[in-house]
CSV table of C-alpha atoms in Angstrom, one decimal:
chain,number,residue,atom,x,y,z
A,1185,MET,CA,-22.4,-14.6,32.2
A,1186,PRO,CA,-22.4,-14.4,28.4
A,1187,ALA,CA,-18.9,-14.7,26.9
A,1188,LEU,CA,-18.8,-11.1,25.5
A,1189,ALA,CA,-20.7,-9.3,28.3
A,1190,GLY,CA,-19.5,-5.7,28.6
A,1191,VAL,CA,-17.8,-5.7,25.2
A,1192,VAL,CA,-18.7,-2.7,23.1
A,1193,VAL,CA,-18.7,-3.3,19.3
A,1194,ALA,CA,-19.3,-0.9,16.5
A,1195,ILE,CA,-20.2,-2.3,13.1
A,1196,THR,CA,-20.4,-0.4,9.8
A,1197,GLY,CA,-23.0,-1.5,7.2
A,1198,GLY,CA,-24.9,-3.3,9.9
A,1199,SER,CA,-28.5,-3.0,8.8
A,1200,ARG,CA,-28.5,-5.9,6.4
A,1201,GLY,CA,-26.5,-8.9,5.2
A,1202,ILE,CA,-23.3,-9.9,7.0
A,1203,GLY,CA,-23.4,-6.8,9.2
A,1204,LEU,CA,-26.9,-7.5,10.5
A,1205,ALA,CA,-26.2,-11.2,11.1
A,1206,THR,CA,-23.0,-10.3,13.0
A,1207,ALA,CA,-24.7,-7.7,15.1
A,1208,GLN,CA,-27.4,-10.2,16.1
A,1209,ALA,CA,-24.8,-12.9,16.8
A,1210,LEU,CA,-22.6,-10.6,19.0
A,1211,ALA,CA,-25.6,-9.2,20.9
A,1212,ALA,CA,-26.8,-12.8,21.6
A,1213,ALA,CA,-23.3,-13.5,22.9
A,1214,GLY,CA,-23.6,-10.6,25.4
A,1215,ALA,CA,-21.9,-7.7,23.6
A,1216,THR,CA,-23.3,-4.2,23.3
A,1217,VAL,CA,-23.5,-3.5,19.6
A,1218,ALA,CA,-23.7,-0.2,17.8
A,1219,ILE,CA,-24.5,-0.2,14.1
A,1220,GLY,CA,-23.5,2.6,11.7
A,1221,ASP,CA,-25.3,2.5,8.4
A,1222,LEU,CA,-26.4,5.0,5.7
A,1223,ASP,CA,-29.6,3.0,5.3
A,1224,VAL,CA,-31.4,2.4,8.7
A,1225,PRO,CA,-35.1,2.1,8.0
A,1226,PRO,CA,-37.5,3.9,10.5
A,1227,GLY,CA,-38.6,1.5,13.3
A,1228,TRP,CA,-35.9,-1.0,12.2
A,1229,LEU,CA,-34.5,-1.4,15.7
A,1230,ALA,CA,-37.8,-2.5,17.1
A,1231,ASP,CA,-37.2,-5.9,15.5
A,1232,GLN,CA,-33.6,-6.3,16.7
A,1233,HIS,CA,-31.9,-7.4,19.9
A,1234,PRO,CA,-32.3,-4.9,22.8
A,1235,ALA,CA,-28.5,-4.7,23.1
A,1236,VAL,CA,-28.3,-3.4,19.5
A,1237,ARG,CA,-28.3,0.4,18.8
A,1238,ALA,CA,-28.1,2.1,15.5
A,1239,TRP,CA,-26.9,5.4,14.0
A,1240,ARG,CA,-27.3,6.8,10.5
A,1241,VAL,CA,-23.8,7.5,9.3
A,1242,ASP,CA,-22.1,7.9,5.9
A,1243,VAL,CA,-18.8,6.1,6.4
A,1244,THR,CA,-17.2,8.0,3.5
A,1245,ASP,CA,-17.5,11.2,5.6
A,1246,GLN,CA,-14.5,11.1,8.0
A,1247,ASP,CA,-16.0,13.6,10.4
A,1248,ALA,CA,-19.3,11.7,10.4
A,1249,PHE,CA,-17.5,8.4,11.1
A,1250,ALA,CA,-15.6,10.0,14.0
A,1251,GLY,CA,-18.8,11.4,15.3
A,1252,PHE,CA,-20.4,8.0,15.2
A,1253,LEU,CA,-17.7,6.5,17.3
A,1254,ASP,CA,-18.0,9.5,19.7
A,1255,GLU,CA,-21.7,8.7,20.0
A,1256,VAL,CA,-21.0,5.0,20.6
A,1257,GLU,CA,-18.6,5.8,23.4
A,1258,SER,CA,-20.8,8.3,25.1
A,1259,THR,CA,-23.8,6.0,24.9
A,1260,CYS,CA,-22.4,2.5,25.3
A,1261,GLY,CA,-18.9,3.0,26.8
A,1262,PRO,CA,-15.3,2.7,25.6
A,1263,LEU,CA,-15.0,1.1,22.1
A,1264,ASP,CA,-13.5,-2.4,22.3
A,1265,VAL,CA,-14.1,-3.6,18.8
A,1266,LEU,CA,-14.6,-1.9,15.4
A,1267,ILE,CA,-15.8,-4.1,12.6
A,1268,ASN,CA,-15.3,-2.4,9.2
A,1269,ASN,CA,-18.0,-4.2,7.2
A,1270,ALA,CA,-19.6,-1.6,4.9
A,1271,GLY,CA,-18.9,-2.4,1.3
A,1272,ILE,CA,-20.5,-2.4,-2.2
A,1273,MET,CA,-19.8,-4.5,-5.3
A,1274,PRO,CA,-21.0,-3.0,-8.6
A,1275,LEU,CA,-19.9,-5.3,-11.5
A,1276,GLY,CA,-18.8,-4.8,-15.1
A,1277,SER,CA,-15.7,-4.4,-17.1
A,1278,LEU,CA,-13.3,-1.7,-16.1
A,1279,GLY,CA,-13.5,-0.1,-19.5
A,1280,ASP,CA,-17.2,0.5,-19.1
A,1281,GLU,CA,-17.1,1.5,-15.4
A,1282,PRO,CA,-18.1,5.2,-14.8
A,1283,ALA,CA,-15.4,7.1,-12.9
A,1284,SER,CA,-17.8,7.9,-10.0
A,1285,VAL,CA,-18.6,4.2,-9.5
A,1286,ALA,CA,-14.9,3.4,-9.1
A,1287,ALA,CA,-14.6,6.4,-6.8
A,1288,ARG,CA,-17.5,5.3,-4.7
A,1289,GLN,CA,-16.1,1.8,-4.3
A,1290,LEU,CA,-12.8,3.2,-3.2
A,1291,ALA,CA,-14.5,5.6,-0.7
A,1292,ILE,CA,-16.7,2.9,0.9
A,1293,ASN,CA,-14.6,-0.3,0.6
A,1294,LEU,CA,-11.1,1.1,1.3
A,1295,HIS,CA,-10.9,4.7,2.3
A,1296,ALA,CA,-13.6,4.3,5.0
A,1297,VAL,CA,-11.7,1.3,6.4
A,1298,ILE,CA,-8.5,3.4,6.6
A,1299,HIS,CA,-9.9,6.5,8.3
A,1300,GLY,CA,-12.3,4.4,10.5
A,1301,SER,CA,-9.4,2.3,11.7
A,1302,ARG,CA,-7.3,5.3,12.3
A,1303,ASP,CA,-10.0,7.0,14.5
A,1304,ALA,CA,-10.6,3.7,16.4
A,1305,LEU,CA,-6.8,3.5,17.1
A,1306,ARG,CA,-6.8,6.9,18.6
A,1307,ARG,CA,-9.2,5.6,21.2
A,1308,MET,CA,-7.7,2.1,21.6
A,1309,LEU,CA,-4.0,2.7,21.8
A,1310,PRO,CA,-4.0,4.9,24.9
A,1311,ARG,CA,-6.0,2.2,26.7
A,1312,GLY,CA,-3.6,-0.5,25.5
A,1313,ARG,CA,-6.5,-2.7,24.2
A,1314,GLY,CA,-8.9,-3.1,21.4
A,1315,HIS,CA,-9.6,-5.1,18.2
A,1316,ILE,CA,-10.1,-4.0,14.6
A,1317,VAL,CA,-11.9,-6.5,12.4
A,1318,ASN,CA,-11.8,-5.7,8.6
A,1319,VAL,CA,-14.2,-7.6,6.4
A,1320,ALA,CA,-12.4,-8.2,3.1
A,1321,SER,CA,-13.1,-11.0,0.6
A,1322,GLN,CA,-11.6,-13.9,-1.3
A,1323,ALA,CA,-11.5,-11.2,-4.0
A,1324,GLY,CA,-8.7,-9.6,-1.9
A,1325,LYS,CA,-6.6,-12.7,-2.6
A,1326,VAL,CA,-7.6,-13.5,-6.2
A,1327,GLY,CA,-8.4,-11.1,-9.1
A,1328,PHE,CA,-11.7,-11.9,-10.7
A,1329,PRO,CA,-12.8,-10.6,-14.1
A,1330,GLY,CA,-15.8,-8.3,-14.1
A,1331,ALA,CA,-14.9,-6.8,-10.7
A,1332,ALA,CA,-11.5,-5.1,-11.2
A,1333,THR,CA,-12.1,-2.1,-8.9
A,1334,TYR,CA,-13.9,-4.2,-6.3
A,1335,CYS,CA,-10.9,-6.6,-6.2
A,1336,ALA,CA,-8.5,-3.7,-6.0
A,1337,THR,CA,-10.4,-2.3,-2.9
A,1338,LYS,CA,-10.4,-5.7,-1.2
A,1339,HIS,CA,-6.7,-6.3,-2.0
A,1340,GLY,CA,-6.2,-2.9,-0.4
A,1341,VAL,CA,-8.1,-4.0,2.8
A,1342,VAL,CA,-6.0,-7.2,3.0
A,1343,GLY,CA,-2.8,-5.2,2.6
A,1344,LEU,CA,-3.8,-2.5,5.1
A,1345,SER,CA,-4.7,-5.2,7.6
A,1346,GLU,CA,-1.4,-7.0,7.2
A,1347,ALA,CA,0.6,-3.7,7.6
A,1348,LEU,CA,-1.6,-2.6,10.6
A,1349,ARG,CA,-1.0,-5.9,12.3
A,1350,ALA,CA,2.7,-5.5,12.0
A,1351,GLU,CA,2.5,-1.8,13.3
A,1352,LEU,CA,0.4,-2.8,16.3
A,1353,ARG,CA,2.4,-5.8,17.5
A,1354,GLY,CA,2.9,-5.5,21.2
A,1355,SER,CA,0.4,-2.6,21.5
A,1356,GLY,CA,-2.5,-4.6,22.9
A,1357,VAL,CA,-4.7,-3.8,19.9
A,1358,ALA,CA,-5.4,-6.8,17.6
A,1359,VAL,CA,-6.2,-6.9,13.9
A,1360,SER,CA,-8.3,-9.5,12.1
A,1361,CYS,CA,-9.0,-9.8,8.4
A,1362,VAL,CA,-12.1,-11.7,7.4
A,1363,MET,CA,-12.1,-13.2,3.9
A,1364,PRO,CA,-15.3,-14.9,2.9
A,1365,THR,CA,-16.2,-16.5,-0.5
A,1366,VAL,CA,-19.4,-15.3,-2.1
A,1367,VAL,CA,-22.0,-14.7,0.6
A,1368,ARG,CA,-25.7,-15.1,-0.1
A,1369,THR,CA,-26.8,-11.5,0.4
A,1370,GLU,CA,-28.3,-8.9,-1.9
A,1371,LEU,CA,-24.7,-8.0,-3.0
A,1372,ALA,CA,-24.4,-11.5,-4.6
A,1373,THR,CA,-27.6,-11.4,-6.5
A,1374,GLY,CA,-27.4,-12.8,-10.1
A,1375,LEU,CA,-23.8,-14.1,-9.8
A,1376,GLY,CA,-22.7,-17.1,-11.8
A,1377,GLU,CA,-21.8,-20.5,-10.3
A,1378,SER,CA,-18.6,-22.6,-10.0
A,1379,PRO,CA,-17.6,-25.8,-8.2
A,1380,LEU,CA,-14.7,-23.8,-6.7
A,1381,VAL,CA,-16.9,-20.9,-5.5
A,1382,ARG,CA,-19.5,-22.3,-3.1
A,1383,PRO,CA,-21.6,-19.6,-1.5
A,1384,VAL,CA,-21.9,-19.3,2.3
A,1385,THR,CA,-24.6,-17.7,4.4
A,1386,PRO,CA,-24.3,-14.4,6.3
A,1387,GLN,CA,-24.8,-16.4,9.5
A,1388,GLN,CA,-21.6,-18.5,8.7
A,1389,VAL,CA,-19.6,-15.3,8.3
A,1390,ALA,CA,-21.2,-13.8,11.5
A,1391,ASP,CA,-20.3,-16.9,13.4
A,1392,ALA,CA,-16.7,-16.7,12.2
A,1393,ILE,CA,-16.5,-13.0,13.2
A,1394,THR,CA,-18.1,-13.7,16.6
A,1395,ALA,CA,-15.5,-16.5,17.2
A,1396,VAL,CA,-12.6,-14.2,16.3
A,1397,VAL,CA,-13.9,-11.4,18.6
A,1398,ARG,CA,-13.9,-13.9,21.4
A,1399,ARG,CA,-10.4,-15.1,20.5
A,1400,PRO,CA,-8.5,-12.8,18.1
A,1401,ARG,CA,-6.4,-14.1,15.2
A,1402,PHE,CA,-5.5,-12.5,12.0
A,1403,ASP,CA,-6.6,-14.7,9.0
A,1404,VAL,CA,-10.3,-15.6,9.0
A,1405,TYR,CA,-11.4,-17.5,6.0
A,1406,VAL,CA,-15.1,-18.5,5.4
A,1407,PRO,CA,-15.3,-21.3,4.8
A,1408,ARG,CA,-12.0,-22.4,6.4
A,1409,SER,CA,-11.2,-24.5,3.4
A,1410,LEU,CA,-10.3,-21.3,1.6
A,1411,ALA,CA,-7.1,-21.1,3.6
A,1412,VAL,CA,-5.9,-24.4,1.9
A,1413,VAL,CA,-7.1,-23.3,-1.5
A,1414,ASN,CA,-5.2,-20.0,-1.2
A,1415,ARG,CA,-2.0,-21.8,-0.1
A,1416,LEU,CA,-2.2,-24.2,-3.1
A,1417,LEU,CA,-2.9,-21.4,-5.5
A,1418,ALA,CA,0.1,-19.5,-4.2
A,1419,LEU,CA,2.3,-22.5,-4.8
A,1420,ALA,CA,1.0,-23.2,-8.3
A,1421,PRO,CA,2.6,-21.6,-11.4
A,1422,ARG,CA,0.5,-18.8,-12.8
A,1423,ALA,CA,-0.4,-20.8,-15.9
A,1424,LEU,CA,-1.8,-23.6,-13.8
A,1425,ARG,CA,-3.7,-21.2,-11.6
A,1426,ASP,CA,-5.2,-19.6,-14.7
A,1427,ALA,CA,-6.2,-23.0,-16.1
A,1428,LEU,CA,-7.8,-24.1,-12.8
A,1429,LEU,CA,-9.9,-20.9,-12.6
A,1430,ARG,CA,-11.0,-21.3,-16.3
A,1431,ILE,CA,-11.8,-25.0,-16.1
A,1432,SER,CA,-13.8,-24.6,-12.8
A,1433,GLY,CA,-15.6,-21.5,-14.1
A,1434,ALA,CA,-14.5,-19.5,-11.1
A,1435,ASP,CA,-13.3,-16.8,-13.5
A,1436,ARG,CA,-16.8,-16.3,-14.8
A,1437,VAL,CA,-18.7,-16.1,-11.4
A,1438,LEU,CA,-18.5,-12.3,-11.4
A,1439,ALA,CA,-17.9,-11.6,-15.1
A,1440,ARG,CA,-21.2,-13.3,-16.1
A,1441,ALA,CA,-23.4,-11.8,-13.4
A,1442,ASP,CA,-27.0,-11.1,-14.6
A,1443,PRO,CA,-27.4,-7.3,-14.9
A,1444,VAL,CA,-31.2,-7.5,-14.8
A,1445,ALA,CA,-31.2,-9.5,-11.6
A,1446,ARG,CA,-28.7,-7.1,-10.1
A,1447,ALA,CA,-30.6,-3.9,-11.1
A,1448,GLY,CA,-32.3,-3.5,-7.7
A,1449,TYR,CA,-29.0,-3.8,-5.9
A,1450,ASP,CA,-27.2,-1.4,-8.2
A,1451,ALA,CA,-29.9,1.2,-7.8
A,1452,ARG,CA,-29.4,1.2,-4.1
A,1453,ALA,CA,-25.6,0.8,-3.9
A,1454,VAL,CA,-24.6,3.0,-6.8
A,1455,PRO,CA,-27.7,5.2,-7.8
A,1456,GLU,CA,-25.5,7.5,-9.8
A,1457,ARG,CA,-24.4,4.7,-12.2
A,1458,GLY,CA,-27.1,5.2,-14.8
A,1459,GLN,CA,-26.6,9.0,-14.8
A,1460,ASP,CA,-22.9,8.7,-15.3
A,1461,ALA,CA,-23.2,6.1,-18.0
A,1462,MET,CA,-25.4,8.5,-20.0
A,1463,ALA,CA,-23.0,11.4,-19.3
A,1464,ASP,CA,-20.0,9.4,-20.5
A,1465,ARG,CA,-21.5,8.5,-23.9
A,1466,PRO,CA,-21.0,11.9,-25.7
A,1467,ARG,CA,-17.3,11.9,-24.6
A,1468,GLU,CA,-17.0,8.3,-25.9
A,1469,ARG,CA,-18.4,9.4,-29.3
A,1470,GLU,CA,-16.0,12.4,-29.4
A,1471,ARG,CA,-13.0,10.1,-28.7
A,1472,ARG,CA,-14.0,7.8,-31.5
């Protein structure tokens, strides 16, 4: 019998990238997988594993998220695992970032993780079992120029996960926090390069998530060597850390992303960005 036979897993943002690779890996391991995503193309499920189901859901809508989990439980059975994976990463300096782009990142990357986890707990705690897996980022441990709001949201996910783990100790509900480096998905299009920031594939992250669903633990770094890097950075004086990031070019990976290469991603992830930028210009001229 497959290792995860009978396990019901819900994944947000599961129609592409890390979410899709994870859904396929978990289904191959025997789990019943439910995907919730705002962008589920017509006929998309025909190409997926038969144990994968999908619902169109806006994770920023709390009622819609709760309704998605209701549908999962009525269709697939009691929810065992929630993987909060949905996220976006528009880049640019904070001073140039439209307010709605910051708000959208907070809504998807952090607020949805909070209310999604809360609704999952309402189901899991009475049963005395369950597992919440939050997909954060190395950006939740280090602040990178060019992605201030994104880093803030991922720091928030790490902090939320830490606190939730402490709250749930002894409850039977586990919490895991997944922190990958740059992942080769559409989200990472046009990024710079650095010897310290070596991209991984969605499959590597999916394999790590599948392993932690099988055997829960809190810290999940992808690659695992990031755990050592973070420990060393935490011990180093700030001036030394800053110097290492500058010398390695790690501080330029996000700051020097190619906006032309990222145009397609931005148009899908933050379609309002161009409109807001135009709307902000008159106000900027007035302030000057």
